[in-house]
Each structure stands twice: as structure tokens, then as C-alpha cells.
mmCIF file of C-alpha atoms in Angstrom:
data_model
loop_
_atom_site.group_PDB
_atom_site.id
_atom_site.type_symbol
_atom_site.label_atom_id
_atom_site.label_comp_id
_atom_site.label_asym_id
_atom_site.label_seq_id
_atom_site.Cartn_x
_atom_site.Cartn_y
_atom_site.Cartn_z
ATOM 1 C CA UNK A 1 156.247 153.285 155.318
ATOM 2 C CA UNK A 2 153.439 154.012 153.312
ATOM 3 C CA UNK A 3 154.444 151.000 150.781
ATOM 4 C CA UNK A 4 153.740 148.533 153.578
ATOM 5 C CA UNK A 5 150.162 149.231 153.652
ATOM 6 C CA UNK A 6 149.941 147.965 150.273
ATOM 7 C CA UNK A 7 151.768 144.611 151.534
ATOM 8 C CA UNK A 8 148.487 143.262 152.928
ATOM 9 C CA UNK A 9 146.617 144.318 150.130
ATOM 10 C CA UNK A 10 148.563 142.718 147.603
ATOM 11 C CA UNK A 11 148.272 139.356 149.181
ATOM 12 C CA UNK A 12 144.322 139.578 150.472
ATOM 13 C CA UNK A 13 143.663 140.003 146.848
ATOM 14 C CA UNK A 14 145.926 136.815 145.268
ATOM 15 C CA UNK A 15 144.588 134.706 147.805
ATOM 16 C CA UNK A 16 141.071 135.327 147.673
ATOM 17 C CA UNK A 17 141.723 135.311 143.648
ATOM 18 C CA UNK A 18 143.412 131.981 143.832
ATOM 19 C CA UNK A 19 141.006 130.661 145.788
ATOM 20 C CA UNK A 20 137.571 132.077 144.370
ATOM 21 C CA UNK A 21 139.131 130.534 140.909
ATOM 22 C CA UNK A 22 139.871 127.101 141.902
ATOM 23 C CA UNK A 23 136.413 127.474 142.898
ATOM 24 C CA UNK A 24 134.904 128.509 140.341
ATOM 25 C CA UNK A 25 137.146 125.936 137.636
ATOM 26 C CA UNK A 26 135.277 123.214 139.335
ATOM 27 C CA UNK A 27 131.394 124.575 140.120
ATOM 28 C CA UNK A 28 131.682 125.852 136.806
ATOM 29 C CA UNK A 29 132.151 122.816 134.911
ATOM 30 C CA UNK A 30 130.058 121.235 137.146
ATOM 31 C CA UNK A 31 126.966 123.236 135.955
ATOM 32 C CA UNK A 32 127.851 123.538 131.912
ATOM 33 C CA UNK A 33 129.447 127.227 132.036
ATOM 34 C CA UNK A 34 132.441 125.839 129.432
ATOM 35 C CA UNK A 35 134.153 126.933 126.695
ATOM 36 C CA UNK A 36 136.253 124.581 124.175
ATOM 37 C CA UNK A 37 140.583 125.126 124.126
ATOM 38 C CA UNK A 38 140.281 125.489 120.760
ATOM 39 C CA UNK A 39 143.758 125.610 120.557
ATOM 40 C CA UNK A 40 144.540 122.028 122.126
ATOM 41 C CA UNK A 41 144.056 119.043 120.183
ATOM 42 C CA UNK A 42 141.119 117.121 121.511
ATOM 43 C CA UNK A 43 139.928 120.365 122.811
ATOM 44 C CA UNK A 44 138.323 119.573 125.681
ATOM 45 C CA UNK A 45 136.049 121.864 127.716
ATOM 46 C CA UNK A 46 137.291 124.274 130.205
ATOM 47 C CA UNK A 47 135.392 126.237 133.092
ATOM 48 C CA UNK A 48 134.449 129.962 131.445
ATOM 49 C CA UNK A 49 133.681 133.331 133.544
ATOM 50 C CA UNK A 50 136.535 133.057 136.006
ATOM 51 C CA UNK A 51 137.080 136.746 135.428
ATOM 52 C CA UNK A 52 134.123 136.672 138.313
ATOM 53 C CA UNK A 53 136.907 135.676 140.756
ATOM 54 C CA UNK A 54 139.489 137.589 140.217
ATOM 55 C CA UNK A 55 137.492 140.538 139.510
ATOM 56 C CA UNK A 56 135.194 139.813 142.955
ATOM 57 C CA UNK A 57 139.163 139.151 145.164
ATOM 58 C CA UNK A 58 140.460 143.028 143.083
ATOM 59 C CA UNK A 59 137.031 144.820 144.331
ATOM 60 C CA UNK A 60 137.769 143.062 148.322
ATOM 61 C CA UNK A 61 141.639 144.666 147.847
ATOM 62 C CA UNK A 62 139.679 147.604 147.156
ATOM 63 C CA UNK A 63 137.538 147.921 149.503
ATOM 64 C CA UNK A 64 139.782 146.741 152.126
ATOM 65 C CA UNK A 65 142.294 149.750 151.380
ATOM 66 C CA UNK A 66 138.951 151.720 151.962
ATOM 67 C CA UNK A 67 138.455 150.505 155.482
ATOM 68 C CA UNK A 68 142.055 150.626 156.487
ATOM 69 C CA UNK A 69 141.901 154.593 155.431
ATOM 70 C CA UNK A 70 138.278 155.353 156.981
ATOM 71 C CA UNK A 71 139.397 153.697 160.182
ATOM 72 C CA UNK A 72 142.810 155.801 160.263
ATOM 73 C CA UNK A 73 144.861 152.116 160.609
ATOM 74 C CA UNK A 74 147.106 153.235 157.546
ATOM 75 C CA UNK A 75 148.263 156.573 156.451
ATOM 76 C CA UNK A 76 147.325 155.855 152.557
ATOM 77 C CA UNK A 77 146.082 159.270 151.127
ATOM 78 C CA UNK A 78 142.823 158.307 149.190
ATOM 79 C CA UNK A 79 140.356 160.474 147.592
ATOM 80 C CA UNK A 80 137.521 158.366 148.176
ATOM 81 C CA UNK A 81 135.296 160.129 145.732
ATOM 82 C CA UNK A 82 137.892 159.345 142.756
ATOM 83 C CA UNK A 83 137.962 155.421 144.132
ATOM 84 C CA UNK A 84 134.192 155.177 144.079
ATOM 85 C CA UNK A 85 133.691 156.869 140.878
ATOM 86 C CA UNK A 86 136.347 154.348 139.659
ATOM 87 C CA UNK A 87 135.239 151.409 141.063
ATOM 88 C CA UNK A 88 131.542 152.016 139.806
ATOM 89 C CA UNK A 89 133.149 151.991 136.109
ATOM 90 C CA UNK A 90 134.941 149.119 136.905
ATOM 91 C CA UNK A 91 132.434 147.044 138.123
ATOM 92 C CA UNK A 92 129.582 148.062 135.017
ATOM 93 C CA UNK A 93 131.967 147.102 132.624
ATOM 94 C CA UNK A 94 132.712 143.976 134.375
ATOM 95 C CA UNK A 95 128.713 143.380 134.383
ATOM 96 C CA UNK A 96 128.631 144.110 131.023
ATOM 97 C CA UNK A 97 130.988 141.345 130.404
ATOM 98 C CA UNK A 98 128.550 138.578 132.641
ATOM 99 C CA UNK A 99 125.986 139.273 129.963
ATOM 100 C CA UNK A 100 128.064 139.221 127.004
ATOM 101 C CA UNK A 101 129.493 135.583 128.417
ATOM 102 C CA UNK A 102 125.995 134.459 129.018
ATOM 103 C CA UNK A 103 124.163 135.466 125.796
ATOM 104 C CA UNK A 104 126.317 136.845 123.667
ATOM 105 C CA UNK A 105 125.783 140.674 122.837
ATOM 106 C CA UNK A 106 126.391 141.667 119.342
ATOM 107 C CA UNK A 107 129.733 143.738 118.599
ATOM 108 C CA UNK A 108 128.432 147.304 118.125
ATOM 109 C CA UNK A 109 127.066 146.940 121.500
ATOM 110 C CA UNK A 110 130.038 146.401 123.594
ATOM 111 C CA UNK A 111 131.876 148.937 122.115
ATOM 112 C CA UNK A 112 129.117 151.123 123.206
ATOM 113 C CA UNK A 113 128.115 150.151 126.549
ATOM 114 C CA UNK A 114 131.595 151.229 128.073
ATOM 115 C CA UNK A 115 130.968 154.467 127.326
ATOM 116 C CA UNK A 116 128.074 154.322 129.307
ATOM 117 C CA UNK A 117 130.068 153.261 132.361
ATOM 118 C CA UNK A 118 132.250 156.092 132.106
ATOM 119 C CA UNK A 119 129.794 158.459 133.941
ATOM 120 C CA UNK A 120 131.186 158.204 137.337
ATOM 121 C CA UNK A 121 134.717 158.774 135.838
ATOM 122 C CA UNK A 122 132.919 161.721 133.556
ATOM 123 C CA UNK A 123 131.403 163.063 137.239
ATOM 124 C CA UNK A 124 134.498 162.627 139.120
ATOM 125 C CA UNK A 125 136.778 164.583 136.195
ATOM 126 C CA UNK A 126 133.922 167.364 136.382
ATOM 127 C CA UNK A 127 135.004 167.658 140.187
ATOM 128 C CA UNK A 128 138.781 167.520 139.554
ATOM 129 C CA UNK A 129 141.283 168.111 137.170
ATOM 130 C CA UNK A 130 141.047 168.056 133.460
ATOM 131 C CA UNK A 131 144.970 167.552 132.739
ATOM 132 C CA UNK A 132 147.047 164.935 130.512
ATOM 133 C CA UNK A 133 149.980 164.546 131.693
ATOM 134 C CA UNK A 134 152.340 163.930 128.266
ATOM 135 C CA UNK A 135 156.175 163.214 128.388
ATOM 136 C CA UNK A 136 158.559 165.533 127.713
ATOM 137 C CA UNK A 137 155.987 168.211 127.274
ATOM 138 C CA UNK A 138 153.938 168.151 130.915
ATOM 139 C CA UNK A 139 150.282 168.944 132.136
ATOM 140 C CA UNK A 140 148.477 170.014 128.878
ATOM 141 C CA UNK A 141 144.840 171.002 129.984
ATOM 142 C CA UNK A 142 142.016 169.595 127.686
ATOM 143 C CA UNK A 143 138.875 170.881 129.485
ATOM 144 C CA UNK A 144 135.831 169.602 128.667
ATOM 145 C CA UNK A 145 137.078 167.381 125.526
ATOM 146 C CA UNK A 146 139.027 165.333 128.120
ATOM 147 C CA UNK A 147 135.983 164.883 130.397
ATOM 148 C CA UNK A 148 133.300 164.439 127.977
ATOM 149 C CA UNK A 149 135.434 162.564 125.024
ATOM 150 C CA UNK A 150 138.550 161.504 125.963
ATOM 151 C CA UNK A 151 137.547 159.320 129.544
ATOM 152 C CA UNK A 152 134.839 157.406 127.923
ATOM 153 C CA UNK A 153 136.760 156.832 124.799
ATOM 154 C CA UNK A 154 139.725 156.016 126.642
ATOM 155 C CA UNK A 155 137.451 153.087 129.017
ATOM 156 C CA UNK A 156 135.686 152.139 126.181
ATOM 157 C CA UNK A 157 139.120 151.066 123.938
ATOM 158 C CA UNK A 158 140.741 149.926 126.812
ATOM 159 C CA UNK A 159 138.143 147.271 127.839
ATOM 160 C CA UNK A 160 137.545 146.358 124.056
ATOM 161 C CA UNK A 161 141.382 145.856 123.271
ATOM 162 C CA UNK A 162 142.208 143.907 126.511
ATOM 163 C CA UNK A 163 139.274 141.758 125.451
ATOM 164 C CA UNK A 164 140.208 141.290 121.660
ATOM 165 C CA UNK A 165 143.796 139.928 122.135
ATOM 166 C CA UNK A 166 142.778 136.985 124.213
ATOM 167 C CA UNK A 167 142.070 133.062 123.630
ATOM 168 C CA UNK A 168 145.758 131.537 124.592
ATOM 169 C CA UNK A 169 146.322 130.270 128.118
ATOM 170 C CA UNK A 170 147.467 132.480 130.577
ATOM 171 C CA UNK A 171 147.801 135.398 127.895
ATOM 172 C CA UNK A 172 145.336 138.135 129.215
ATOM 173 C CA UNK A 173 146.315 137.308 132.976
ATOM 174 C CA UNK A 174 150.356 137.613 132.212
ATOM 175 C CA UNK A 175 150.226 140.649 130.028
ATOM 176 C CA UNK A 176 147.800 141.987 132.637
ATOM 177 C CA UNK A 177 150.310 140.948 135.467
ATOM 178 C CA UNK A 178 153.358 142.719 133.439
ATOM 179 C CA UNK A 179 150.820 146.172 133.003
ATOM 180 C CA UNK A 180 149.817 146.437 137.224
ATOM 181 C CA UNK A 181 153.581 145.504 138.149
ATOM 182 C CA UNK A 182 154.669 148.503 136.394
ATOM 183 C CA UNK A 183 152.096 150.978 136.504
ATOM 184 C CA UNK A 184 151.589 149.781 140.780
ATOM 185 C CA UNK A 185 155.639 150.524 140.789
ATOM 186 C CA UNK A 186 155.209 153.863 139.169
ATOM 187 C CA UNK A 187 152.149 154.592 141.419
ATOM 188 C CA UNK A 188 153.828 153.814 144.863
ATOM 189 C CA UNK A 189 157.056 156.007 143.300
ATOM 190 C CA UNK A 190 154.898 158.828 142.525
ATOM 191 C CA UNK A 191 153.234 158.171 145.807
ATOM 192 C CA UNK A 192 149.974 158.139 144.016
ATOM 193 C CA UNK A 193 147.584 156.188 146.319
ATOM 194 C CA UNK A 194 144.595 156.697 143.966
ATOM 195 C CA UNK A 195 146.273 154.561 141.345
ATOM 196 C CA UNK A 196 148.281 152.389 143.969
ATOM 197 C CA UNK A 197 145.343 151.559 145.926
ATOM 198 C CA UNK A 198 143.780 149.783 142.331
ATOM 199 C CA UNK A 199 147.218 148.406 140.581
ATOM 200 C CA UNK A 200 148.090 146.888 143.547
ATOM 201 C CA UNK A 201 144.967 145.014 144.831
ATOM 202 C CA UNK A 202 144.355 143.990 140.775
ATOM 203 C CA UNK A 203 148.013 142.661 140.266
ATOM 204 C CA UNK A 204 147.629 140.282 143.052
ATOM 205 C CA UNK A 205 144.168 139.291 141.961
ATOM 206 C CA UNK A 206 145.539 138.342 138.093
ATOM 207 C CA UNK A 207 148.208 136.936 139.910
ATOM 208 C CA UNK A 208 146.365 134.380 141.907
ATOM 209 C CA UNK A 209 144.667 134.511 138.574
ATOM 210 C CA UNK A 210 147.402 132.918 136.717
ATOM 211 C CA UNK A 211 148.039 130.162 138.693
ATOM 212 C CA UNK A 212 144.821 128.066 137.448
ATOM 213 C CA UNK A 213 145.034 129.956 134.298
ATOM 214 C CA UNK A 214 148.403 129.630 133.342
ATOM 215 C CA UNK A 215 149.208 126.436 130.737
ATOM 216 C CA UNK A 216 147.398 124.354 130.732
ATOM 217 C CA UNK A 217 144.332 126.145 132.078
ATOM 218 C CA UNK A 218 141.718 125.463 134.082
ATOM 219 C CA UNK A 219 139.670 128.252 133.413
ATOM 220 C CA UNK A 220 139.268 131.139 131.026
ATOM 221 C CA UNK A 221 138.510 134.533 131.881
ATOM 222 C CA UNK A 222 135.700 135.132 129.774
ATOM 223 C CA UNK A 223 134.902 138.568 128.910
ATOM 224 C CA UNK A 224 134.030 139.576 132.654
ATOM 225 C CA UNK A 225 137.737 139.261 132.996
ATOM 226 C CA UNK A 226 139.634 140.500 129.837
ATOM 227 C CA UNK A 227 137.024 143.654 129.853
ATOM 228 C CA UNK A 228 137.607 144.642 133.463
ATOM 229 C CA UNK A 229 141.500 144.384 133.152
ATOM 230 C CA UNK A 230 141.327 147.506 130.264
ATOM 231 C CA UNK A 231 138.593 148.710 132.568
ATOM 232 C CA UNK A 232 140.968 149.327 135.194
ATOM 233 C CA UNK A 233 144.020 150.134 133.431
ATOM 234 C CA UNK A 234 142.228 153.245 131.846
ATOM 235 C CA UNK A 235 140.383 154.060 135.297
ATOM 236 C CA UNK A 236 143.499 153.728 136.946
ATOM 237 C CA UNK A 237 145.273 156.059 135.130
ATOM 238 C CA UNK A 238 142.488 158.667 134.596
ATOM 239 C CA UNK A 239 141.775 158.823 138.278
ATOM 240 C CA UNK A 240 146.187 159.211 138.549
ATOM 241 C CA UNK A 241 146.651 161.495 135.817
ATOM 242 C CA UNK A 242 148.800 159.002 133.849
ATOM 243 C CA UNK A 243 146.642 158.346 130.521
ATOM 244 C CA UNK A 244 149.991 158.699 128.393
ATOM 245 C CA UNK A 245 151.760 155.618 130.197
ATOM 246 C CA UNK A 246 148.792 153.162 130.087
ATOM 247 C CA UNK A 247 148.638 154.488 126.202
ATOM 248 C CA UNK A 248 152.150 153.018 125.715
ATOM 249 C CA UNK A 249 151.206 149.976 128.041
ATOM 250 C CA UNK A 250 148.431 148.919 125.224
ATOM 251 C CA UNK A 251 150.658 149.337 122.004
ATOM 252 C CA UNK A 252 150.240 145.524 121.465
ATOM 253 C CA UNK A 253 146.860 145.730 121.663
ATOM 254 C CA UNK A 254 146.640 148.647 119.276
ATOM 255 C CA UNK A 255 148.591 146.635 117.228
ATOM 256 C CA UNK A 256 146.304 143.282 117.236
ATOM 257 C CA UNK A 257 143.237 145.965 116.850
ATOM 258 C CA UNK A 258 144.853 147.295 113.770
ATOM 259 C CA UNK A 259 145.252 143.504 112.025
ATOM 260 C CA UNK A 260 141.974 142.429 112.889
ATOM 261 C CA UNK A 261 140.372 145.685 111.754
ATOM 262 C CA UNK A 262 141.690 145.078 108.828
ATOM 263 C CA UNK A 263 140.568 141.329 108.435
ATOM 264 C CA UNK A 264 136.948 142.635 109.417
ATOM 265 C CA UNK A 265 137.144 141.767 113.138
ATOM 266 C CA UNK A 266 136.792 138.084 112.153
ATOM 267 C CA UNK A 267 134.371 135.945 114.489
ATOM 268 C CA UNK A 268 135.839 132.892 113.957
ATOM 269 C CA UNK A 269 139.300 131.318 113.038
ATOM 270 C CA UNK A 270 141.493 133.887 114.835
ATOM 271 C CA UNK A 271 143.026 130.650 117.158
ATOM 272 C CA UNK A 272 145.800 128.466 115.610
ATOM 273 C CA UNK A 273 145.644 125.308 113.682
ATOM 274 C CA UNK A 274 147.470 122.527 115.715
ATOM 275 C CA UNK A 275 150.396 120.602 113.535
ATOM 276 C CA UNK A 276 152.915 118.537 115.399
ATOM 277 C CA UNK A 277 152.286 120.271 118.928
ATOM 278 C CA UNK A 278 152.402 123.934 117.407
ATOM 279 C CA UNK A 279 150.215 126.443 116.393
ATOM 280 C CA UNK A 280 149.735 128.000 113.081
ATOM 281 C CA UNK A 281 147.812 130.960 111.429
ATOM 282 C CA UNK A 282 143.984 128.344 110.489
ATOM 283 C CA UNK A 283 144.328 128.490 106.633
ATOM 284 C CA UNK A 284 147.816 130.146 106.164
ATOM 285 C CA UNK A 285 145.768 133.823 107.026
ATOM 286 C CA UNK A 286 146.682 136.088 109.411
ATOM 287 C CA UNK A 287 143.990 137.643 111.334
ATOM 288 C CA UNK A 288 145.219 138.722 114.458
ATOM 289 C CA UNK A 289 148.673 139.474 115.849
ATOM 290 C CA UNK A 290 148.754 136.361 117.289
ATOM 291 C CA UNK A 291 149.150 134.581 114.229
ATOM 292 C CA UNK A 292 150.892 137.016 113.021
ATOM 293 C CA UNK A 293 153.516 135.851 115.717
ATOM 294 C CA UNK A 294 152.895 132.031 114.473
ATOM 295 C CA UNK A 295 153.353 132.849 111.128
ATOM 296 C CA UNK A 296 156.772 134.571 112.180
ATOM 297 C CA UNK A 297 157.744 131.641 114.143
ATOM 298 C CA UNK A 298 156.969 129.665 111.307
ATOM 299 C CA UNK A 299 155.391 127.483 113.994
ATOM 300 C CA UNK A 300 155.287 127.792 117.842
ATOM 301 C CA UNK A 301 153.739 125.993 120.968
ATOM 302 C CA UNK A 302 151.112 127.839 122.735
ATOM 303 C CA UNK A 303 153.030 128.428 125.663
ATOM 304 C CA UNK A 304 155.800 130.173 123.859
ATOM 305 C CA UNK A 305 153.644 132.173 122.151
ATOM 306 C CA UNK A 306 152.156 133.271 125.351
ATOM 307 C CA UNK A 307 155.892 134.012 126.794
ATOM 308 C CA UNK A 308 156.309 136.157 123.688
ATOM 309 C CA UNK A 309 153.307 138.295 124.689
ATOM 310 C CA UNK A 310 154.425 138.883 127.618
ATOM 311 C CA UNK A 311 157.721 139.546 126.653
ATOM 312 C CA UNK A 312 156.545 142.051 124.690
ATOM 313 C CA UNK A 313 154.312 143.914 127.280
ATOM 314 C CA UNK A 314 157.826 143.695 129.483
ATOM 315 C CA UNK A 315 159.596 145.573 126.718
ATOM 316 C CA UNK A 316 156.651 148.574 126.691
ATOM 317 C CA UNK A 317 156.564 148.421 130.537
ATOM 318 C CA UNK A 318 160.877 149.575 130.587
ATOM 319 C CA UNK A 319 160.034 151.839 128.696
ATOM 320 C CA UNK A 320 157.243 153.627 130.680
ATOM 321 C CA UNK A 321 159.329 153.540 133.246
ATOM 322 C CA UNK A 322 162.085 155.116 131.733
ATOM 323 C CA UNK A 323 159.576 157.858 130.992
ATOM 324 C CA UNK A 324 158.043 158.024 134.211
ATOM 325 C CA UNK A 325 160.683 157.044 136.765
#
């Protein structure tokens, strides 16, 4: 009975989402806040920042699921201090992201600044517990590494990976989609309402997301979107005691980090050169795993390539929960 609660929830959040981002695809074009599809032909100009809309319908979910609980109309059982301290680390690293989409912040700097947005998950872990729980061995205590290293290291690569394998329509949001239907499953199994009461409300938001995102998009995310999605993942599963399972959620992002560490984090030319309706690794180089995947393909349309992200994420997500259910 408990599930049900979430019902309402789910569905506040895609249709505020959905509706916020239609919005904001046409004020935001409207008043110059563009970026090019660099990966469409004529590339034309598409709304930026809609990460502002589904981030703004996730935090309503949110704090709907709050009032329900404070005014006893559901029986969720929330520790409101854990969904604060969450939400708080959410929402700095989803202002962070405003200002990097607005001027730009230099690279050192927002890998940095998540770490500063960790304190209210660093406060609330000082309050709680300072377990990991790892399959097949079980709750492994850390102590104060796990508050004081591990939670902001954990937000800070989480909102940096989510935010480096992006640029393809509808990738971030379906991957993201694929990562909350999971980990919300495994939540609501566990009967973990701390996690529940964030995967759920964010997996409807990227979900009404999608829909203007999805080929071919009407807006991007910008990085008010892509950051907030690691930025909940890890908070999520911090505030659940499930780091290990949103570890094995982000192997493809590891994996993109990994090639484009190696390529020097390149700046520019990470899209795909357009031949013939398909995409291919600009110059014959592969410097992300994105063009790894075109160079694979030996050629592939955008959308497919997308579908094979996705895909992918599916394949991780059976096997966290094999692990975990």
C-alpha cells in the first residue's frame, strides 16, 4: 500500500516536467539561450538549460512527498533530515550548473565545486550511519573516510560523469530514465522511502523530460540538467545506503571518463561528423565512447546510437538487480 503513495508522485513530477519544458523550448529560444545540434546537418539552434524544468518538476515531487508525510495523508517513512540534507546538495549542484551554462566556468572548477555541495550530505552522514553496503560481503563500516572522502568524492564524480557523456538527443534523459527505473524499483523493494521518495519523483521528471528531448530535440539539458541527474543518483544512494549499485549503474560513464582522460578531456570535436545521415568519430579519432561506438558501427544514425546507450545502461541495471533483488 505504501507503493501507491508514490503513484501520485510519479506523475505530478512528469507532468509538471513535460510541461515546464515545452515551456521553456519556446521562451528560451525566444530570448537567445541556444545551443547548435552539432550533430545535425544544418545544425540549427536549439533551446539550452531545460535541465531548469525538469530539475524545478523533481524538487515539486519532492517536496510534495514532504507534505503528504508532515500532514500524516500517506504512511511513507521519511527521515526528513536525510531528504533536506539531500535535496540541499541537489539543488547547489544544479546551481552550479546555471552558471556554468551561462558563462562558462573553467574545468578545474566544476570538478571542485561539488565537493562543496556535499556538506549537507557530509552533516547528515555525521548524524547517521557510516556503512557501505558491498555485495556478497555486507555492511563494511568506513567511519570518517566515508563521511569526509568518500560522499563528496562520490557527488562530485557522479555529477561530472553524468555531465561528460552527453551531446546526442535524448541520451542523458534515457540513460537517466533506465538508472531511476531501477534504482526507484530496488528502493520501493527494499522499502527504502529515503531513496524512493527521490528516484521516483526524478524518473518521472526525465521522463516528461524525454518527450521534448527525445530525437529530434527541442531542447538540451545543459549542464543544470546532466549535473543534477549524477547529483541525485549519488545522493540517492548515500542517503539509502546503496553506493555499490549506483557504482555499477555509472560503468559507462567510467568508461567514457577513461577515453576522454586519455584524449586530454578534449573541448571540442567529441560530436560526430555527419556522412550520408550517420555519424562518425570528426577526423577518424576517437575521443569519447561515443565515437568509440561510431567507429564500431562503422557508421550509425544518432538515434541508434542513443538506443545503444541506453541499451547499455539496461544491461548494468539487470544486473544490479540481480545483486540487489
Amino acid at each position: 500500500m505504501t507503493s501507491l503513495a508514490y503513484i501520485p508522485l510519479f506523475f505530478f513530477s512528469l507532468l509538471l516536467s513535460y510541461f515546464l519544458t515545452s515551456y521553456l523550448a519556446r521562451k528560451m529560444k525566444k530570448v537567445g539561450i541556444t545551443g547548435r545540434d552539432v550533430n545535425k546537418k544544418n545544425k540549427p539552434e536549439i533551446a539550452e538549460m531545460g535541465g531548469i524544468g525538469f530539475v524545478g518538476a523533481f524538487i515539486g515531487g519532492v517536496l510534495l512527498a514532504l507534505a503528504l508525510y508532515t500532514f500524516g495523508i500517506t504512511a511513507l517513512s521519511i527521515n526528513t533530515l536525510f531528504i533536506v540534507a539531500a535535496l540541499l546538495s541537489i539543488l547547489s549542484v544544479s546551481y552550479m550548473g546555471i552558471v556554468d551554462d551561462l558563462i562558462n566556468l573553467p574545468q578545474w572548477l566544476k570538478a571542485f565545486l561539488p565537493l562543496l555541495a556535499a556538506v549537507p550530505l557530509v552533516a547528515m552522514s555525521a548524524a547517521g550511519s557510516t556503512s557501505m553496503t558491498i555485495p556478497f560481503i555486507g555492511e563494511v563500516d568506513l567511519g570518517l573516510f566515508y563521511i569526509f572522502v568518500l560522499i563528496p568524492i562520490g557527488l562530485a564524480v557522479a555529477a561530472n560523469l553524468t555531465n561528460m557523456l552527453a551531446g546526442f538527443n535524448g541520451l542523458e534523459a534515457g540513460m537517466g530514465m533506465v538508472i531511476f527505473s531501477v534504482m526507484g524499483a530496488i528502493a520501493l523493494a527494499h522499502g527504502n522511502d529515503n531513496m524512493a521518495v527521490l528516484f521516483i519523483p526524478m524518473l518521472g521528471a526525465l521522463i516528461g523530460f524525454f518527450l521534448n528531448n527525445k530525437f529530434p530535440a527541442k531542447i538540451f539539458p545543459g549542464d543544470v540538467g546532466n549535473l543534477a541527474i549524477g547529483a541525485t543518483l549519488a545522493a540517492g544512494v548515500i542517503v539509502g545506503d546503496l553506493e555499490s549499485a549506483g557504482a555499477i549503474l555509472m560503468v559507462p560513464y567510467v568508461i567514457d571518463f577513461f577515453i576522454k582522460a586519455w584524449n586530454r578531456f578534449p573541448s571540442s570535436k567529441w560530436w560526430g561528423e555527419i556522412k550520408n545521415g550517420e555519424l562518425y568519430p570528426v577526423d577518424g579519432k576517437v575521443r569519447g565512447f561515443a565515437q568509440l561506438v561510431m567507429k564500431i558501427a562503422g557508421g550509425i544514425s544518432e538515434k541508434n546510437l542513443v538506443l545503444c546507450f541506453i541499451a547499455m545502461e539496461i544491461i548494468f541495471g539487470l544486473i544490479v538487480i540481480a545483486l540487489y533483488l
